[in-house]
Tab-separated table of C-alpha atoms in Angstrom:
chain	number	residue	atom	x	y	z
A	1	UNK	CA	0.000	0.000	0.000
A	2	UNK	CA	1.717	2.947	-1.370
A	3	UNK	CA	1.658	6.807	0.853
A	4	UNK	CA	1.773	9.398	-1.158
A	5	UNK	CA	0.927	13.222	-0.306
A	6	UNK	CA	-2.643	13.880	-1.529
A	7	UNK	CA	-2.934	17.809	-0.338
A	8	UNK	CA	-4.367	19.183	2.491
A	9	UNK	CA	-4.791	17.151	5.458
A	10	UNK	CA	-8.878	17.272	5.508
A	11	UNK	CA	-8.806	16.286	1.735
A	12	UNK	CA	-6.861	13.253	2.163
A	13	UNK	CA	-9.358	11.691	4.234
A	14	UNK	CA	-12.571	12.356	1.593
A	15	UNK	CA	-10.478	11.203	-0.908
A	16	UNK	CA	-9.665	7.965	0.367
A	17	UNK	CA	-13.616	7.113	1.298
A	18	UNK	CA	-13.696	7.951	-2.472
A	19	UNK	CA	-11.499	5.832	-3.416
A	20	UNK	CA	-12.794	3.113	-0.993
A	21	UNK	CA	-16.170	3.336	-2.453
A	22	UNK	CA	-15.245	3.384	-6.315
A	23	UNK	CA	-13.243	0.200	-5.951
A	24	UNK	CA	-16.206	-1.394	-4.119
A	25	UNK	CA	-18.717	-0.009	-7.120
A	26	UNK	CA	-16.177	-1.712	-9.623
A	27	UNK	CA	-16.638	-5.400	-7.683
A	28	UNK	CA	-12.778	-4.508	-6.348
A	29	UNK	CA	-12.382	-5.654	-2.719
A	30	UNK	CA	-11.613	-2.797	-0.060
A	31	UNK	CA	-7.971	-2.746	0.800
A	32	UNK	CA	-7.916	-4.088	4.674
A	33	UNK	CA	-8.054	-1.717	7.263
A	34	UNK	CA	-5.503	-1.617	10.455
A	35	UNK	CA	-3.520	0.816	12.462
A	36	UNK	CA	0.125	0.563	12.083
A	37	UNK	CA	2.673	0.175	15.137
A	38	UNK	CA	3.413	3.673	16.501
A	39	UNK	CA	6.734	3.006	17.746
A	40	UNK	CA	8.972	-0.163	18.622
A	41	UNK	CA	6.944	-0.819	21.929
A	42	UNK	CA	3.997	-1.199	20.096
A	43	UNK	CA	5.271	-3.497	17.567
A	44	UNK	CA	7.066	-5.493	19.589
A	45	UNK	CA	4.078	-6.007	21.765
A	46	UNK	CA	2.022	-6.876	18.807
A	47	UNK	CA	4.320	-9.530	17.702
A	48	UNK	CA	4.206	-11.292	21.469
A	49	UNK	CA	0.704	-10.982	21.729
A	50	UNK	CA	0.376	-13.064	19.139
A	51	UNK	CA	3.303	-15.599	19.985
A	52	UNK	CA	1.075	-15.740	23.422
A	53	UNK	CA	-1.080	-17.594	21.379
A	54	UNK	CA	1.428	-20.588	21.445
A	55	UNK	CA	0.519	-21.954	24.592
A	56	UNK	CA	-0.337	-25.429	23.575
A	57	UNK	CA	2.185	-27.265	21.500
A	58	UNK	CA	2.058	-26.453	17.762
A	59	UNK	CA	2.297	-29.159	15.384
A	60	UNK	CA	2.713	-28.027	11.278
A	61	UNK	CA	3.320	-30.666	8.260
A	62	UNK	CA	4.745	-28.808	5.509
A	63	UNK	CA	7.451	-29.943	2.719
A	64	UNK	CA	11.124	-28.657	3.219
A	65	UNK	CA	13.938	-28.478	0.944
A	66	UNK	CA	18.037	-27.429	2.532
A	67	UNK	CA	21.424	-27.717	1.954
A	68	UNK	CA	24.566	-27.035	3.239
A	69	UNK	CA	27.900	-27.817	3.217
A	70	UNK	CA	29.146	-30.652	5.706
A	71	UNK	CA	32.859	-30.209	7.430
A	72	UNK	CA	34.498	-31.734	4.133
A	73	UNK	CA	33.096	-28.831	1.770
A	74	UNK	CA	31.113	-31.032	0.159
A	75	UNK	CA	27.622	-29.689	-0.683
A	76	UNK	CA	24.118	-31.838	1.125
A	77	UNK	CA	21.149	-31.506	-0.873
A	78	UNK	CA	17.299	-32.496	0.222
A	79	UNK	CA	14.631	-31.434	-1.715
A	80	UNK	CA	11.033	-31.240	-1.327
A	81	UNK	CA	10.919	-33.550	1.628
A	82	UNK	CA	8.153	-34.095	3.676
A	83	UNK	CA	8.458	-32.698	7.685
A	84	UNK	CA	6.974	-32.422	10.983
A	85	UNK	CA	7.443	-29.632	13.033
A	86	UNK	CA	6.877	-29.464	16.862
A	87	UNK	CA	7.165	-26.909	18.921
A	88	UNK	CA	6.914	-25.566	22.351
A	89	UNK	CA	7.471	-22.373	24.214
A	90	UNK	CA	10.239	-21.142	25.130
A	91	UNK	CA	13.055	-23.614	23.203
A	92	UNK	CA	11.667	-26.976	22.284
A	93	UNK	CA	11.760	-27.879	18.830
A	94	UNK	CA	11.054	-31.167	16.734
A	95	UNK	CA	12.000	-30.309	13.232
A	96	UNK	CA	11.835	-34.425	11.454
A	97	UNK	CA	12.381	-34.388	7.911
A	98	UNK	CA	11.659	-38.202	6.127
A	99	UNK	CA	12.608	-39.429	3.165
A	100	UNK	CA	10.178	-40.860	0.412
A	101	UNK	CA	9.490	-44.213	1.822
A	102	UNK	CA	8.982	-42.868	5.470
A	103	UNK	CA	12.237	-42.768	7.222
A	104	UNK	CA	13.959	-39.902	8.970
A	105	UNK	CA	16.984	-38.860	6.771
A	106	UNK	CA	17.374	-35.854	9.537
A	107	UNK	CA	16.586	-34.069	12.427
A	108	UNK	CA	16.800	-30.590	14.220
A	109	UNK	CA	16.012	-30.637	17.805
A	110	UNK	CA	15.932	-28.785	20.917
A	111	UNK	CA	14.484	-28.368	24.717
A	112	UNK	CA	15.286	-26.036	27.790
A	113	UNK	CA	19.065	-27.392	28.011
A	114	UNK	CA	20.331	-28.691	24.695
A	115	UNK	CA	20.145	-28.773	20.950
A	116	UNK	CA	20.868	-31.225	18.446
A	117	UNK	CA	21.266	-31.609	14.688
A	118	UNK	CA	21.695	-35.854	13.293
A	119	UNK	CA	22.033	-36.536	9.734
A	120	UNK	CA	21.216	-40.313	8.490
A	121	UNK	CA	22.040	-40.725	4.826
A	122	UNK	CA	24.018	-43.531	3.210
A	123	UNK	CA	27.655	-41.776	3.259
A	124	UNK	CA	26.410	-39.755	6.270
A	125	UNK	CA	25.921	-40.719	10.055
A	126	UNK	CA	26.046	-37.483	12.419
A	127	UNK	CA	24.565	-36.471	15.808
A	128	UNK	CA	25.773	-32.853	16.579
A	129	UNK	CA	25.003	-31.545	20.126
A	130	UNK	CA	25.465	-29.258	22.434
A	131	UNK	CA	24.214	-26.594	25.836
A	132	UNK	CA	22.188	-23.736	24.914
A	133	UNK	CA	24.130	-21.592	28.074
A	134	UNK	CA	27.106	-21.939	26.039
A	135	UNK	CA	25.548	-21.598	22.101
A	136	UNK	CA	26.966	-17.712	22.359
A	137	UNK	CA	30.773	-19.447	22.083
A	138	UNK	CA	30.269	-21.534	19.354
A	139	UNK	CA	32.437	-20.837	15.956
A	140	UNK	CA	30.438	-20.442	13.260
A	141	UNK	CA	32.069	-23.477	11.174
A	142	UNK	CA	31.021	-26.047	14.213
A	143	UNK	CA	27.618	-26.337	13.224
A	144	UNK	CA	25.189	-25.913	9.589
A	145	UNK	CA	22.093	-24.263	10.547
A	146	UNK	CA	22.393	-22.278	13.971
A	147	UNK	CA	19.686	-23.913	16.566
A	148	UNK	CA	18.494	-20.015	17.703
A	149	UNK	CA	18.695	-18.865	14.229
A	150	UNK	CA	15.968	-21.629	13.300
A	151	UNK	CA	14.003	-20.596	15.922
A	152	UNK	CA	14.017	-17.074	15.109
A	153	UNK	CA	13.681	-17.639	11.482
A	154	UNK	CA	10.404	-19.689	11.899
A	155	UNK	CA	9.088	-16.821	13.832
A	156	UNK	CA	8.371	-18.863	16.865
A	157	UNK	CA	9.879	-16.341	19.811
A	158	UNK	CA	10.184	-12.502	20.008
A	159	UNK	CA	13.170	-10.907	17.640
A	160	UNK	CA	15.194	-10.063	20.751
A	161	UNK	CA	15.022	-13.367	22.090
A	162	UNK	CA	17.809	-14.788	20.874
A	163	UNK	CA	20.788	-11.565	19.510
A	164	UNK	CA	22.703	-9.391	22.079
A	165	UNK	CA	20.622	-7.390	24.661
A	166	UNK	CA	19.783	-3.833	23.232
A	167	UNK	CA	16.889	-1.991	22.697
A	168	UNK	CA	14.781	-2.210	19.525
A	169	UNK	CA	14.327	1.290	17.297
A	170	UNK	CA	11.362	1.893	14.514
A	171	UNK	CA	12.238	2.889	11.367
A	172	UNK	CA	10.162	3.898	8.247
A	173	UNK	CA	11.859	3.493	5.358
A	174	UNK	CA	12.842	6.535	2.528
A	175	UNK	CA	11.030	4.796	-0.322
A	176	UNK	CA	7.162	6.133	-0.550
A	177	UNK	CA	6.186	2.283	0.017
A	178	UNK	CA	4.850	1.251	3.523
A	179	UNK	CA	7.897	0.320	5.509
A	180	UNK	CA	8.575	-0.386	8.687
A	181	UNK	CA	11.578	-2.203	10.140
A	182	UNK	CA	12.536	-2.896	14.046
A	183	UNK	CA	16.512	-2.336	14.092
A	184	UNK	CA	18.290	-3.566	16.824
A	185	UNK	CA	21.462	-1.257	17.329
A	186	UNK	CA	24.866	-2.582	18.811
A	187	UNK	CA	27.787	0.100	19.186
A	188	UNK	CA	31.019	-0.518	17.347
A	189	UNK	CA	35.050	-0.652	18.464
A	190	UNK	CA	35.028	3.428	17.654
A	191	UNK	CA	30.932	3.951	19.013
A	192	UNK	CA	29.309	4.011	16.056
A	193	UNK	CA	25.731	2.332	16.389
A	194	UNK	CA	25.680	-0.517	13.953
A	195	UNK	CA	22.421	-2.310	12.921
A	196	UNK	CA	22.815	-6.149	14.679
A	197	UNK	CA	19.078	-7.656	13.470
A	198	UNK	CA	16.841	-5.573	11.392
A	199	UNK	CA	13.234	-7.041	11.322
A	200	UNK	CA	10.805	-5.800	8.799
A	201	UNK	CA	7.308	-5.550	9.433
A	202	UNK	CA	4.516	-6.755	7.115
A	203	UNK	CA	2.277	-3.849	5.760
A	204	UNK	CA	-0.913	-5.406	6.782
A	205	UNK	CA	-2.653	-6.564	9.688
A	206	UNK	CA	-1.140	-8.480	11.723
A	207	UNK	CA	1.776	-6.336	11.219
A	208	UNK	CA	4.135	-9.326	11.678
A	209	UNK	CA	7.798	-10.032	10.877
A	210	UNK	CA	8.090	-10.819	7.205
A	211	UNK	CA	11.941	-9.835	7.004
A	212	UNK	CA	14.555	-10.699	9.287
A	213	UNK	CA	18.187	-9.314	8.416
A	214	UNK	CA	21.116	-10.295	10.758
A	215	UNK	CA	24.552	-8.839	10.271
A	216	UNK	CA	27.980	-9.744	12.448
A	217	UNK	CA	30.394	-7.259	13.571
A	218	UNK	CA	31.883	-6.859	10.152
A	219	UNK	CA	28.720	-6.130	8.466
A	220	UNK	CA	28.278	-8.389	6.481
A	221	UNK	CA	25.236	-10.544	6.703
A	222	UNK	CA	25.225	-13.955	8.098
A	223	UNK	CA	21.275	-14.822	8.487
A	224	UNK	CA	18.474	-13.389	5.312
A	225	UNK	CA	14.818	-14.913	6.423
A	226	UNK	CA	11.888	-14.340	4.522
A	227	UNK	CA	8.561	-15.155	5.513
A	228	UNK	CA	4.939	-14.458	4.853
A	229	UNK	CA	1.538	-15.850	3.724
A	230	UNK	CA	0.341	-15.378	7.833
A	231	UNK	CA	-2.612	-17.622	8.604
A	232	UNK	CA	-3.975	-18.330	11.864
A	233	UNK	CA	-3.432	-22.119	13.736
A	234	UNK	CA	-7.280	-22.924	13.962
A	235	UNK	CA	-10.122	-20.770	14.640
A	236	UNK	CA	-8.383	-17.743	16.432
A	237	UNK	CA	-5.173	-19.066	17.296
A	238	UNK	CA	-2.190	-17.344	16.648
A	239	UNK	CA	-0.937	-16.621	12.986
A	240	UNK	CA	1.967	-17.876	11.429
A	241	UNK	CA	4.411	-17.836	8.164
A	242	UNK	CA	3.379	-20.442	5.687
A	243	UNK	CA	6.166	-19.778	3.821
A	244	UNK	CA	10.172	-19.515	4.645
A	245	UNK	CA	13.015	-19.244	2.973
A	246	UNK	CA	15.582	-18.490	4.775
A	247	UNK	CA	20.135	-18.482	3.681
A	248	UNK	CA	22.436	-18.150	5.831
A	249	UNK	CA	25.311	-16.894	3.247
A	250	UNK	CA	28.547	-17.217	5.304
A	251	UNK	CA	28.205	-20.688	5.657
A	252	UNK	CA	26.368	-21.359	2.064
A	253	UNK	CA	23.143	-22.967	3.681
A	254	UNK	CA	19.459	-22.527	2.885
A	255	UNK	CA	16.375	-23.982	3.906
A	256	UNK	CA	13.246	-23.527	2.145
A	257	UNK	CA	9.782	-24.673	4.003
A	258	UNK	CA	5.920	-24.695	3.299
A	259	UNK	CA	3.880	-25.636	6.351
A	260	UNK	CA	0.174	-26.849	5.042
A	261	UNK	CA	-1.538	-28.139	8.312
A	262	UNK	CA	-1.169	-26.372	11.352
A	263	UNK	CA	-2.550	-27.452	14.748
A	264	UNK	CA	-1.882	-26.810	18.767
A	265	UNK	CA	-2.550	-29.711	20.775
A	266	UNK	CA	-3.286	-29.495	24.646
A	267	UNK	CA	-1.270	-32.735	25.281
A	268	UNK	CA	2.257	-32.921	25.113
A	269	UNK	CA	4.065	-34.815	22.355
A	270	UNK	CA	7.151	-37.011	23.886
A	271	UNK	CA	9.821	-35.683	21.372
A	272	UNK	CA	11.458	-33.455	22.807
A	273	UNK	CA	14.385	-35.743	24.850
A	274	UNK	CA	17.756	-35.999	23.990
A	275	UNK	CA	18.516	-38.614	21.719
A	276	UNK	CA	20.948	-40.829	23.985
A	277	UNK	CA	22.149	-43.389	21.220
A	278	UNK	CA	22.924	-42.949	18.231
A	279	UNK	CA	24.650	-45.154	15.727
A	280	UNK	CA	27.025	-42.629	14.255
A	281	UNK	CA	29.849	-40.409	14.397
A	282	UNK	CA	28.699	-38.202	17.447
A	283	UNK	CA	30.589	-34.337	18.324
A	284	UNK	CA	29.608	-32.982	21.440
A	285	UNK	CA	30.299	-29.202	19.895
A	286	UNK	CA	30.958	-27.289	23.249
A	287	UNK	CA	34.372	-29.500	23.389
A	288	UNK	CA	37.169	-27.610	21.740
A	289	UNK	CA	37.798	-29.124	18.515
A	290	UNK	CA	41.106	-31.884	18.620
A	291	UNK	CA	44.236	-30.089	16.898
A	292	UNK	CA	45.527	-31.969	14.022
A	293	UNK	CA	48.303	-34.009	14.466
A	294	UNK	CA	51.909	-33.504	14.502
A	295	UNK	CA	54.146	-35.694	11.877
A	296	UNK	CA	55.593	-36.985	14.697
A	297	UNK	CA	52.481	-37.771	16.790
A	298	UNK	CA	50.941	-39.227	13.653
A	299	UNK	CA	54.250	-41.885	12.997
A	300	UNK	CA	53.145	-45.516	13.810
């Protein structure tokens, strides 16, 4: 919905009721009507309003395509596989993605405590792991798809959830488009404010995230999620995306998701533990990497 000066401030309103009623004379439907956020407060309250929504488990079947590069360089492809997604408020996630015939090919977990990544492919058996109270000192290169990432790019807790503690600012954009974007600011080496997560809000009610931009210190960005089509879970439950696709360019990883059914159910679904065994290579990720070996160390 484009804003563009239309004169005085008493003939902007008639004309829009014009406008209004010619498009509903011509069998065009009304644009929708809504108040936009008035500052970051207000959007930000918006957007956990409706998360509040999520206090039963939600459970969405969709079809998911990623890929990424595992720790030999060498590029994983799935496409168009079907998923199950579980998830719980705060942390706990149950992201299963099968293969044709039924079988889980991988898996992105989490709950209060830990997360957990395990590939099962033919060339590939991996269980990655490790704490959430020590996720900030992970390197980048340990792990594919960052567990809080995920959970920020699925729009399933509040932007500031899960980046450095500073407040959010509003923004409107200089194009004469509707734009409004939540900017997180983090001050540099030489204290110059530096946008950290820059969240861009959808120009119709609900007024939800339908951008998410994250940057690291050098700039450069190292999370890009795009989201929309917002429906609601049920008969006035919360909305969510529908649609995802979110890249993660320093490590050359994308994931690309459409949820069909959506559902919260009162009970709650026993997926959520640990998995304890696991017949694969398994890296506990907190644990420094080993160093490679010296010539001499590796002589028989």
């Amino acid at each position: 919905m484009r804003r563009r000066g239309l004169g005085g401030v008493c003939g902007r309103g008639a004309l829009v009721v014009l406008v209004v009623l010619l498009g509903a004379a011509a069998g065009c439907p009304p644009a929708r009507v809504g108040v936009p956020p008035r500052d970051a407060e207000d959007a930000l309250l918006r957007i956990s309003d409706n998360l509040s929504g999520l206090g039963a488990p939600l459970i969405c079947k969709g079809l998911v395509s990623f890929r990424f590069r595992d720790e030999s360089g060498n590029m994983r492809r799935f496409i168009a596989h079907p998923t199950t997604i579980v998830f719980h408020t705060p942390q706990s996630l149950y992201f299963d993605i099968k293969d044709a015939i039924g079988g889980s090919v991988a898996r992105i977990g989490s709950n209060n405590e830990r997360y957990w990544i395990w590939i099962d492919v033919p060339d590939s058996r991996r269980l990655m792991w490790g704490e959430w109270s020590r996720v900030a000192e992970l390197p980048p290169e340990r792990i594919p798809l960052p567990p809080g990432d995920l959970l920020d790019a699925l729009c399933l807790r509040p932007p500031g959830a899960g980046v450095l503690s500073s407040p959010f600012v509003l923004r409107r954009g200089e194009s004469d488009e509707w734009d409004q974007r939540l900017v997180q600011l983090r001050m540099d080496a030489v204290g110059r404010p530096v946008a950290l997560r820059e969240v861009r809000l959808d120009p119709e009610p609900p007024y939800q995230p339908i951008r998410i931009l994250d940057r690291g210190p050098d700039g450069k960005i190292v999370m890009d999620a795009e989201v929309g089509q917002y429906r609601r879970v049920g008969d006035g439950g919360p909305f969510i995306p529908r649609r995802y696709v979110v890249t993660w360019p320093v490590r050359d990883a994308e994931l690309r998701l459409d949820v069909g059914d959506a559902v919260l159910r009162p009970e709650m679904p026993d997926v959520f533990e640990f998995p304890r065994q696991f017949s694969g290579r398994v890296d506990a990720l907190d644990d420094p990497p080993l160093p490679p070996l010296s010539p001499d160390e590796s002589a028989p």
